[in-house]
Coordinates of C-alpha atoms in Angstrom, one line a residue:
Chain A
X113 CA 18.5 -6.6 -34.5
X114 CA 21.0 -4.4 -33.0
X115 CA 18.7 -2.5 -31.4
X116 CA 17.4 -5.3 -30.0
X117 CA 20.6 -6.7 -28.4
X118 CA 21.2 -3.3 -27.1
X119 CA 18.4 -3.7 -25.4
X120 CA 19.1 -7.1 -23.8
X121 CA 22.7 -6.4 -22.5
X122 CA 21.7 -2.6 -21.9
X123 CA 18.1 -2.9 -19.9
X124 CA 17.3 0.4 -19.6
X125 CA 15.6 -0.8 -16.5
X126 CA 17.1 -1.4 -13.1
X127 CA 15.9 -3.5 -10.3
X128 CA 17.3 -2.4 -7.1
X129 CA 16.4 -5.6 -4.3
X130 CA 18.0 -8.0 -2.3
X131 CA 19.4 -10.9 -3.5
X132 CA 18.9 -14.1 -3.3
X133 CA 14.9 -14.2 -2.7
X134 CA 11.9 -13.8 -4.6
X135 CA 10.5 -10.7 -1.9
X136 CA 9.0 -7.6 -2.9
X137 CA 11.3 -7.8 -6.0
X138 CA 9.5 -10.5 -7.6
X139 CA 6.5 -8.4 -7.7
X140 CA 8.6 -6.2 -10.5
X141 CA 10.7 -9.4 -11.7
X142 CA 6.9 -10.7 -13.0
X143 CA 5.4 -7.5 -14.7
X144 CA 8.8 -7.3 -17.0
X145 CA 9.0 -11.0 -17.4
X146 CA 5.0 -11.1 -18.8
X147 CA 6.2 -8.0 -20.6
X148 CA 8.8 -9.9 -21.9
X149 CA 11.0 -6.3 -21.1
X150 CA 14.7 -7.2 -20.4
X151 CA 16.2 -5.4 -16.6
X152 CA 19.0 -5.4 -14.8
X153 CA 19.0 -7.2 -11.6
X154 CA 22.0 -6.0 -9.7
X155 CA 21.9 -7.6 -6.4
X156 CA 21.5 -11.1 -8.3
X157 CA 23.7 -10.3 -11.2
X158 CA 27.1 -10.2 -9.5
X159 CA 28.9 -10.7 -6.0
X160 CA 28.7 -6.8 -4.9
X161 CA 25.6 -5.8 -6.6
X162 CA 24.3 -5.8 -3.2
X163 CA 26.1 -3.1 -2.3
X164 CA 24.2 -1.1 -4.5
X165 CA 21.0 -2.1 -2.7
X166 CA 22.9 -1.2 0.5
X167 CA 23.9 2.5 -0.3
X168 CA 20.2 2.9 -1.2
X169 CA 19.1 3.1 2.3
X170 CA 21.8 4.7 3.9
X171 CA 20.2 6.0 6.8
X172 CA 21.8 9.7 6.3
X173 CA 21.0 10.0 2.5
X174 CA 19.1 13.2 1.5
X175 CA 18.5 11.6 -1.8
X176 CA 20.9 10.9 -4.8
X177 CA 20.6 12.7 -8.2
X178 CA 18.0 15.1 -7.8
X179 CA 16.0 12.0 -6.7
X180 CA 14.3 11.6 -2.9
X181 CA 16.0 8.3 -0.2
X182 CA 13.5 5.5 -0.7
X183 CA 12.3 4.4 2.4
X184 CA 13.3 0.5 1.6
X185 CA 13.8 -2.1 -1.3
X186 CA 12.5 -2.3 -4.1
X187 CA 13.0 0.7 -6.0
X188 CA 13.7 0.9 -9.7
X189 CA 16.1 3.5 -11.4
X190 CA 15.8 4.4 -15.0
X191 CA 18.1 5.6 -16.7
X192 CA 17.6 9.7 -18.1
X193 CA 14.3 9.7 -17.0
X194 CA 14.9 11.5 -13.7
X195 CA 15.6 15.5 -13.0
X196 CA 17.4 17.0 -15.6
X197 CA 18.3 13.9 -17.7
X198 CA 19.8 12.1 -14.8
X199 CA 18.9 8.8 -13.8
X200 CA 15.0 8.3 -11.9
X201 CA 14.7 6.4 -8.6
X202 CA 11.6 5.3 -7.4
X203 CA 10.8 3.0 -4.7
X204 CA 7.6 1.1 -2.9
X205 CA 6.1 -1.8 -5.2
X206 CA 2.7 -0.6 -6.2
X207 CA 4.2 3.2 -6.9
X208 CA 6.8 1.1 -9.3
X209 CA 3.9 -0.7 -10.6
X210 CA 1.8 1.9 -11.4
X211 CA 5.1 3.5 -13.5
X212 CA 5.8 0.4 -15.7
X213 CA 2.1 -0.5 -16.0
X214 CA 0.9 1.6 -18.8
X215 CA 4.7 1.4 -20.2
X216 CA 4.8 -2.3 -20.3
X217 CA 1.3 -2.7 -21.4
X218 CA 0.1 -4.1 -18.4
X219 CA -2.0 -1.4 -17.0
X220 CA -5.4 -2.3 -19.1
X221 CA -7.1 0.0 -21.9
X222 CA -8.6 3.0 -20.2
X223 CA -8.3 4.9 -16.9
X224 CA -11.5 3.2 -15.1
X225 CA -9.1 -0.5 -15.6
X226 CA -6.0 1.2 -14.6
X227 CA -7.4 1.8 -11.3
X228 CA -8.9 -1.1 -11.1
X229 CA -5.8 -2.7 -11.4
X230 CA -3.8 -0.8 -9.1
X231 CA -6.6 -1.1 -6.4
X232 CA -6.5 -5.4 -6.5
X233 CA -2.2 -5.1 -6.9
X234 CA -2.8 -2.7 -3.2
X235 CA -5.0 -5.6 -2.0
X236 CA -3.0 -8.6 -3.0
X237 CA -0.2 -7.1 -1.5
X238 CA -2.1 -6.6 1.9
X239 CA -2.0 -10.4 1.4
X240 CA 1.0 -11.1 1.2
X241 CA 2.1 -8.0 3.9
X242 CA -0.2 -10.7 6.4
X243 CA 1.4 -13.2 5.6
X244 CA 4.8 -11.9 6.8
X245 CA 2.9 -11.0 9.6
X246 CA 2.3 -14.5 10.5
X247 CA 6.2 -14.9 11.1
X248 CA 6.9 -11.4 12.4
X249 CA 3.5 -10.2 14.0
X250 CA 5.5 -8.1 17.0
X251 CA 8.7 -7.2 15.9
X252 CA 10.4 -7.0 12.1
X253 CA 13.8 -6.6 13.4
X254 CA 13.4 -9.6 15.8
X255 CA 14.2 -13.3 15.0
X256 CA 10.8 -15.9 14.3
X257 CA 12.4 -17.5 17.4
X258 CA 12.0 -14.4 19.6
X259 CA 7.8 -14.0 18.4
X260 CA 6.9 -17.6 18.1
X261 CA 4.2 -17.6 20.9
X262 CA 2.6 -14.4 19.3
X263 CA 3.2 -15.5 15.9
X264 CA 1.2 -19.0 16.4
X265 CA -2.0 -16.6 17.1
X266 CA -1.6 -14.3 14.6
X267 CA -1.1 -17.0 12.0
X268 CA -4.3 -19.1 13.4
X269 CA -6.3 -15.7 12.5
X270 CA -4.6 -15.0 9.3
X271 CA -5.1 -18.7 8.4
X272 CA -8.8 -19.0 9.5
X273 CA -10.1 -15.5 9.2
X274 CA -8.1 -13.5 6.9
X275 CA -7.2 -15.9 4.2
X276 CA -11.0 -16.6 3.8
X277 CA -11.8 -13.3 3.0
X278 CA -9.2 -12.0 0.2
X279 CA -9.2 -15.8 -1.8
X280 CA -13.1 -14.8 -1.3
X281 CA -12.8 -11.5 -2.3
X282 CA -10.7 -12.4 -5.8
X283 CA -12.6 -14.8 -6.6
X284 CA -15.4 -12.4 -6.7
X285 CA -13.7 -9.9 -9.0
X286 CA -12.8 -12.9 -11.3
X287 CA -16.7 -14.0 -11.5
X288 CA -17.6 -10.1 -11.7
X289 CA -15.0 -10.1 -14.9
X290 CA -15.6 -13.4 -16.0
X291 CA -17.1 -12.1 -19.2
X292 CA -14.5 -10.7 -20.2
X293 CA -11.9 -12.4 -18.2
X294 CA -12.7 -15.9 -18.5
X295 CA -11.5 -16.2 -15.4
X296 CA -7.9 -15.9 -16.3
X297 CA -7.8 -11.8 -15.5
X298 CA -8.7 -10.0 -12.7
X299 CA -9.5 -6.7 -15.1
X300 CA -10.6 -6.7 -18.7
X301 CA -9.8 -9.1 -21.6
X302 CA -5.6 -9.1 -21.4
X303 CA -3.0 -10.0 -18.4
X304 CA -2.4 -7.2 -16.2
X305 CA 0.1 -6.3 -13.2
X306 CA -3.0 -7.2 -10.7
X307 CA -3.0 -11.0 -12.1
X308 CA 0.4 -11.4 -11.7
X309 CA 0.9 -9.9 -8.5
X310 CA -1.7 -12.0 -6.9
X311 CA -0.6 -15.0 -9.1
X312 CA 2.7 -14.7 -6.7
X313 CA 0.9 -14.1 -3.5
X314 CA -1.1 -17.5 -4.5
X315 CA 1.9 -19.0 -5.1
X316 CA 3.2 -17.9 -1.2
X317 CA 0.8 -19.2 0.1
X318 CA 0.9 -22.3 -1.3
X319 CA 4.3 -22.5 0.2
X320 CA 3.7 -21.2 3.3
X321 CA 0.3 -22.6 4.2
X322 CA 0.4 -25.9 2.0
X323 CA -2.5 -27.9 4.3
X324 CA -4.6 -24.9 4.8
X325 CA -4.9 -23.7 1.1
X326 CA -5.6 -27.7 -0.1
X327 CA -8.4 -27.8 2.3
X328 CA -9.5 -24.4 1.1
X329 CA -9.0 -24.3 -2.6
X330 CA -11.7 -26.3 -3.8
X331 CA -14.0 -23.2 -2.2
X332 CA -12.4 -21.0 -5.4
X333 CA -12.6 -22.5 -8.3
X334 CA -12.2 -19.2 -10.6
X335 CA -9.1 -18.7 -8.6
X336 CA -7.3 -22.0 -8.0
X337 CA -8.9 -23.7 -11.2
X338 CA -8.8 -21.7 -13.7
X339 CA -6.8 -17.9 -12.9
X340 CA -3.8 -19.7 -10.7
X341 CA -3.0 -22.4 -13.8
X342 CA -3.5 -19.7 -16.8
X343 CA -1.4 -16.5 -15.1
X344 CA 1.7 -19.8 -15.1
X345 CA 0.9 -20.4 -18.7
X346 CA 1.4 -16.7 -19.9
X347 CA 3.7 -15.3 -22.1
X348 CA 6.6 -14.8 -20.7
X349 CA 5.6 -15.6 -17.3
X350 CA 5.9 -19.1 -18.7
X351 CA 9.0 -19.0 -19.5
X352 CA 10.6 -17.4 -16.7
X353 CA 8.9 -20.4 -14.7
X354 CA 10.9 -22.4 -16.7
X355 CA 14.3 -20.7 -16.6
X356 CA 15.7 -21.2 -13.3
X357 CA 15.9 -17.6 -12.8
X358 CA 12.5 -17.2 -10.4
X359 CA 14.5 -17.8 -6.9
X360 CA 12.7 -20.5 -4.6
X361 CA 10.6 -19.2 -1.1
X362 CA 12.6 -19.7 1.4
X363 CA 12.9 -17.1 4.5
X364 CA 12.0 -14.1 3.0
X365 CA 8.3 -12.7 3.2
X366 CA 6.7 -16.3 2.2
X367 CA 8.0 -19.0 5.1
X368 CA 7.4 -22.2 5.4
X369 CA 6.7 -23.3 9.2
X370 CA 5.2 -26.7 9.5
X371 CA 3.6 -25.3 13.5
X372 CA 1.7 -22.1 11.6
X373 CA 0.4 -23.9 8.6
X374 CA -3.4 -26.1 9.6
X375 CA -2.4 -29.1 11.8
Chain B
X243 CA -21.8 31.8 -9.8
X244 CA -24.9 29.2 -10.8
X245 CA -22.1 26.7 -12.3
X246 CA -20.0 27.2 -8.8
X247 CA -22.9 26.5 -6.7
X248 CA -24.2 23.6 -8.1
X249 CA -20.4 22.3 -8.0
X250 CA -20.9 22.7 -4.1
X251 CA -24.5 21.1 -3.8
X252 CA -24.3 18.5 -6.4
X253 CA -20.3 17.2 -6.2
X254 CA -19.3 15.2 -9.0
X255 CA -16.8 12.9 -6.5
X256 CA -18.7 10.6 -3.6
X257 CA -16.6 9.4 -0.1
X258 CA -17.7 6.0 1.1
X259 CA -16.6 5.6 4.2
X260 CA -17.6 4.6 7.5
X261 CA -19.2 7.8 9.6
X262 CA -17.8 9.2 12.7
X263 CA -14.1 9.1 13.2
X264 CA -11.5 10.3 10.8
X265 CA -10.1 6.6 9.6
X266 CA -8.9 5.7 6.4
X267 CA -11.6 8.4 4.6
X268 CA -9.7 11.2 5.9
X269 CA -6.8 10.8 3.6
X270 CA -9.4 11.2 0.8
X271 CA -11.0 14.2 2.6
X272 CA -8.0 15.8 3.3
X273 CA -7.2 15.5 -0.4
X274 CA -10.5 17.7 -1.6
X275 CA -10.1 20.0 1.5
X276 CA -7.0 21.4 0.4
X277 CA -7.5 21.3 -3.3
X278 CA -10.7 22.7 -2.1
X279 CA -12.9 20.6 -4.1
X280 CA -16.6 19.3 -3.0
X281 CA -17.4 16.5 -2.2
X282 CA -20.7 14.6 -1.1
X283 CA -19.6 12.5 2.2
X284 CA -22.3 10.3 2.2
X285 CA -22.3 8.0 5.8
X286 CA -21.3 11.2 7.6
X287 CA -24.1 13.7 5.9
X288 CA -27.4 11.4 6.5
X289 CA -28.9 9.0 9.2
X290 CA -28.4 5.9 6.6
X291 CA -25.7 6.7 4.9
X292 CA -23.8 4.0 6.4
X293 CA -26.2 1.5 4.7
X294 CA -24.4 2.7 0.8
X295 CA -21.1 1.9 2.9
X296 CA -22.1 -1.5 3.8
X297 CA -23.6 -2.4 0.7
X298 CA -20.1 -2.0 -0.8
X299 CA -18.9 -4.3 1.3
X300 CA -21.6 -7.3 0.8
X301 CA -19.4 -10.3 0.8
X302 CA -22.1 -11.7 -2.0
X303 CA -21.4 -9.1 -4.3
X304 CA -19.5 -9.3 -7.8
X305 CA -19.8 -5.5 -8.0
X306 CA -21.9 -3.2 -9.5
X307 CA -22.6 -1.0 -12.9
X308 CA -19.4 -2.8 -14.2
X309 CA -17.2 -2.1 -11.7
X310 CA -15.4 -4.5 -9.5
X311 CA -16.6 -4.9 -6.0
X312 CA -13.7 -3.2 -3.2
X313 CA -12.3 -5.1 -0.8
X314 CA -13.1 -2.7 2.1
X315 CA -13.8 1.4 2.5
X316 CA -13.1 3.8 1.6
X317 CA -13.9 3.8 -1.8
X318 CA -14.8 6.9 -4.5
X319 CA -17.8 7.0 -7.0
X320 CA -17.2 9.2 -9.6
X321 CA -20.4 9.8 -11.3
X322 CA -20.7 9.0 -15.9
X323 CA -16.5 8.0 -15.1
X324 CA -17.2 4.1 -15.3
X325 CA -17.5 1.7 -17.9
X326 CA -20.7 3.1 -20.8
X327 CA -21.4 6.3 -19.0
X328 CA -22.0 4.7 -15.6
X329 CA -20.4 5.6 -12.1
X330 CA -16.9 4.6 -11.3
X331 CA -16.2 3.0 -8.3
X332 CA -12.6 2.4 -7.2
X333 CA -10.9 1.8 -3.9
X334 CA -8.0 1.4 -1.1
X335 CA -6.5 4.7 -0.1
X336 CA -3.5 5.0 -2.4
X337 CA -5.0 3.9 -5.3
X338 CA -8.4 7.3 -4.6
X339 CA -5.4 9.3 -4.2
X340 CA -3.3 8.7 -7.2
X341 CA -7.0 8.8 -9.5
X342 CA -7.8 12.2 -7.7
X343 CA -4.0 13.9 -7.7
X344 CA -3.5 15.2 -10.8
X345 CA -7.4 16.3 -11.0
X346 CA -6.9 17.7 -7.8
X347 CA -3.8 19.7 -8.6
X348 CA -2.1 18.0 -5.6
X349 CA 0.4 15.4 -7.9
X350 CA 3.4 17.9 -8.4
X351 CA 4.0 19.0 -12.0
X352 CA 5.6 16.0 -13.6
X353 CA 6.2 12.6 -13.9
X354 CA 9.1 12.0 -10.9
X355 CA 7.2 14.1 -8.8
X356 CA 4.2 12.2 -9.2
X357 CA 5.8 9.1 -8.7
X358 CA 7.6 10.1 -5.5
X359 CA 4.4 11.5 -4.5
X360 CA 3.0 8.2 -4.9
X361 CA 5.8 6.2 -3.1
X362 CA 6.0 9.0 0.4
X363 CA 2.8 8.5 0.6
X364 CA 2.3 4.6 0.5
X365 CA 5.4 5.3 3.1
X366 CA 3.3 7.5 5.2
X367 CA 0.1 5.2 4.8
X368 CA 2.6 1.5 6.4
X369 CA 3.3 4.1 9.4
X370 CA -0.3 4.4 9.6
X371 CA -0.8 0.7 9.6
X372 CA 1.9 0.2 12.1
X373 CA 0.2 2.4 14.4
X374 CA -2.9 0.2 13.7
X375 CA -1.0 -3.2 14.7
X376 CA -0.1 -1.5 17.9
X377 CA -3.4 -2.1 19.4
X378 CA -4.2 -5.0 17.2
X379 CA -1.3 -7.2 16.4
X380 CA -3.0 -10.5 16.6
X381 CA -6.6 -10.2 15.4
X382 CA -8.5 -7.0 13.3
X383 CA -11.6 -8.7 14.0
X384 CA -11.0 -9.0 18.3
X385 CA -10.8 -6.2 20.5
X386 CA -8.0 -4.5 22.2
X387 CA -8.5 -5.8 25.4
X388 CA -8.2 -9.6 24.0
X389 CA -4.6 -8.8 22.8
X390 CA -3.2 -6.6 25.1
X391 CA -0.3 -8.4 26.4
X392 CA 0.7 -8.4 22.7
X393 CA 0.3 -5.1 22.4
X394 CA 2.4 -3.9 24.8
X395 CA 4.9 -5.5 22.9
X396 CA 4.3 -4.4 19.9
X397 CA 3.9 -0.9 20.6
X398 CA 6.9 -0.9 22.5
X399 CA 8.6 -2.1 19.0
X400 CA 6.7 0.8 17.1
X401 CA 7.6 3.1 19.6
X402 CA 11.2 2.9 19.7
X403 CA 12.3 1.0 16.8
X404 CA 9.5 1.9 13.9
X405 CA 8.7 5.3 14.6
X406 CA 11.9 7.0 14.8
X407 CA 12.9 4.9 11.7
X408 CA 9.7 6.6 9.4
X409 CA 10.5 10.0 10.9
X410 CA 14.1 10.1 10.1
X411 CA 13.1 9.1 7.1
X412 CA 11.0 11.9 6.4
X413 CA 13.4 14.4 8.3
X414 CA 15.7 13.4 5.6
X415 CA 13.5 13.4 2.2
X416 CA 12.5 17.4 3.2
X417 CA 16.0 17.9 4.3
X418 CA 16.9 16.7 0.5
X419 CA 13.9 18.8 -1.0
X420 CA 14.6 21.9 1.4
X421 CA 15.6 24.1 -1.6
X422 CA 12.6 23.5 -3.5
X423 CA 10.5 22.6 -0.2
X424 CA 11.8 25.2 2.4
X425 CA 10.7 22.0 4.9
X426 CA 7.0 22.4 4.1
X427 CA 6.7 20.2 0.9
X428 CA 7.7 16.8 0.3
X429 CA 8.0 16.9 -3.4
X430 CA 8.7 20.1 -5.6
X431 CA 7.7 23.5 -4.4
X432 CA 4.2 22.6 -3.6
X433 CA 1.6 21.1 -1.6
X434 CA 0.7 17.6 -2.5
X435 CA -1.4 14.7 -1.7
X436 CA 2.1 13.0 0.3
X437 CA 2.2 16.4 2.1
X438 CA -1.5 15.9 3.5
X439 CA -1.6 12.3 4.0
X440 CA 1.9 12.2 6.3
X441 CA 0.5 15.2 8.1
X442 CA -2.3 13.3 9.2
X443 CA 0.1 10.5 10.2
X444 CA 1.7 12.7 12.5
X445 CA -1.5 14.0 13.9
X446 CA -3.0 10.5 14.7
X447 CA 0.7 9.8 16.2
X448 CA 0.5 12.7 18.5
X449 CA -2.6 11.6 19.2
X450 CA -1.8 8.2 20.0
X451 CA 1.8 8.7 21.4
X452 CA 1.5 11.8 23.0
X453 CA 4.7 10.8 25.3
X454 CA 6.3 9.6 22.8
X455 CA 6.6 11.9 19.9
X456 CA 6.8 14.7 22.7
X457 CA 10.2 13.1 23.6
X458 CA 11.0 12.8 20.3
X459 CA 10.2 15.7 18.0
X460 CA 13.1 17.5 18.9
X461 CA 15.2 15.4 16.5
X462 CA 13.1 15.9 13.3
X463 CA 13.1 19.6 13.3
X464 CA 11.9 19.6 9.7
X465 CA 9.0 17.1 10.3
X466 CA 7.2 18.9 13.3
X467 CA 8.9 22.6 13.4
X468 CA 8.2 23.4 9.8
X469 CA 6.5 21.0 7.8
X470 CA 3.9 19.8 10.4
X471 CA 2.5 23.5 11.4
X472 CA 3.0 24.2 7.6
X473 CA 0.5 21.8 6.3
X474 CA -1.8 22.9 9.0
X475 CA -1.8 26.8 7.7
X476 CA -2.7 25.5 3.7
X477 CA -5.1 26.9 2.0
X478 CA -7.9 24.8 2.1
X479 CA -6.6 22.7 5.2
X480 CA -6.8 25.7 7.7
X481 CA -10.3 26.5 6.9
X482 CA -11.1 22.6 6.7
X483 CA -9.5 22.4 10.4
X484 CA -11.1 25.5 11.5
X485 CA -14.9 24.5 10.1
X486 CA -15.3 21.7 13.0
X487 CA -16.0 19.1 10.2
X488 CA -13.1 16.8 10.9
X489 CA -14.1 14.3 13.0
X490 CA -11.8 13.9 16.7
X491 CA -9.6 10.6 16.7
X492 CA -11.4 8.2 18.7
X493 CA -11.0 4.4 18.1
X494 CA -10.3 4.0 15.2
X495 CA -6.7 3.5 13.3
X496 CA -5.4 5.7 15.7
X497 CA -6.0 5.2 19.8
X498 CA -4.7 6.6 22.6
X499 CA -4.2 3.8 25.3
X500 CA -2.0 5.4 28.1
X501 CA -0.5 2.1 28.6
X502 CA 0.7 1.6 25.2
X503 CA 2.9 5.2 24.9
X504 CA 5.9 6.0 26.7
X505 CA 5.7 5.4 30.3

């Protein structure tokens, strides 16, 4: 029992992201909630947790701890795991992944699934990298305002071309597993990283393209039937849903723009 | 001698990859070059190789011998590695290169290090993909010339506000790891899979943005006085660069459209 609290109040996990937003930090946020492993949110915990996330990317930092800069949110530090029992950094979202993966048992059984698994997490995230393309397709640092001409092209191909392909592409590897999978995982017989990474890119794009997926959805039935409803109804994941903690989409990588969903 | 030449006419690791320009596969080749491992490369070494690359890629296709179909090339087959005794098949670049790291001797020697190794790399590989969107910001499936007044754009963004952000970047992780590194590793004190894949980065750029990174390099003294012509000398790499087999950029990921560098 005490070990237990400790764990709760003490995560030895920390989530390094900014607030506010689901982002690139939900990606983590999901694999510890279907874990059902307690972390440390900073940036959403208190008022200057964000400064944390800040000082990360201080554009003249060599590094902190024996530990390399990241390049940009989210990166995860654990605690004594690092050089020489200080505290390990790591950034970019699958390389975090891959870390917790095997340690949070969502990595599948043998080395042929783990890579499996890593390769559709690198994939749904492509997805969801497009997708923030379809705000931002010239300029990241510019305003949707200053690339909406460019961004009504890009998000015609994303939504007509693009889309198509990965929803068609999953849903293959959810018939190619559905022996095993029943269509409710991506890899093997058990939840994995993969499933819910992509359950969240699903979930964006629901959001952000709310016409174009309803006309398309009924062409993946695996994946909008049966995978998108069961990843929601997992340990854990199910009752994150239902905490109020997940933050809502709003103008982060997922945006809602009436003029680039289907007319 | 017998068990080292059939290692060299029968390789145990398979590249699929489109034939002809360096792409996506030559993070993978680059990989086995320097670790100097065989491998069978199989679009580039027959007449119909392509047609195993295409095959991958059937949009029908649930996969094969139990593994998962890939989304797009390159992707590895590793023969008796899959599920009962069957090939393996896995793909996208990051996820080849983390499988083939430690065999490969090119994952550093612990866990941190092969994390960060992991993450630079997946860095390395979005500058890649940014040079990509500089000639095809709209549409992958339309040609240059049908989005070149968006390109101009964009590359001017990648140009002046992208590039110099991923190069200070990596100025400042080998400026952290210098004591280890001496400037010509990114992790530890020795080559690595990040070291190979960013190098190539840097050669497509110079390729591409001749200009450009000409008026720039002076400022990442690290990245292309040290570490760039170190990578080149490697074992492995020299001989690999000397041999004639590396394909010459052409049109693929990276391009060189005078229009789109520095004017």
């Amino acid at each position: 029992m005490a070990a237990n609290k400790k764990a709760r109040t003490d995560p030895p996990y920390e989530l390094l992201y900014w607030p506010g937003i689901p982002g690139r930090g939900e990606f983590i946020r999901l694999a510890f909630e279907a874990a059902g492993v307690s972390y440390k949110d900073t940036a959403n915990e208190s008022e200057d947790g964000v400064k944390a996330v800040i000082s990360l990317i201080d554009s003249s930092s060599t590094g902190t701890d024996g530990n390399p800069p990241p390049f940009a949110p989210p990166a995860l530090r654990i605690p004594g795991e690092g050089p020489d029992g200080k505290p390990l950094l790591i950034y970019q979202t699958p390389s975090i992944l891959s870390y917790l993966g095997p340690k949070l048992g969502l990595a599948g059984t043998n080395e042929a699934e783990q890579q499996w698994i890593l390769s559709h997490t690198l994939t749904a995230l492509d997805l969801s990298n497009e997708a923030h393309e379809t705000h931002h397709p010239i300029a990241v640092a510019k305003t949707y305002e200053e690339q909406k001409e460019e961004s009504l092209k890009k998000a015609t191909d994303v939504r007509e071309a693009r889309i198509p392909k990965f929803l068609g592409f999953f849903e293959r590897v959810l018939k190619g597993n559905e022996e095993k999978g029943k269509g409710k995982y991506l890899v093997g017989d058990k939840l994995s990283y993969a499933d819910t990474t992509l359950w969240h890119v699903l979930s964006g794009l629901l959001f952000a393209f709310p016409k174009e997926i309803e006309a398309r959805k009924g062409g993946f039935e695996l994946l909008f039937g049966t995978f998108y409803e069961s990843v929601k109804e997992a340990s854990g994941v199910k009752e994150y849903l239902a905490s109020g903690r997940r933050k809502p989409f709003s103008m982060g990588m997922f945006r809602y723009y009436p003029e680039l969903d289907r007319q």
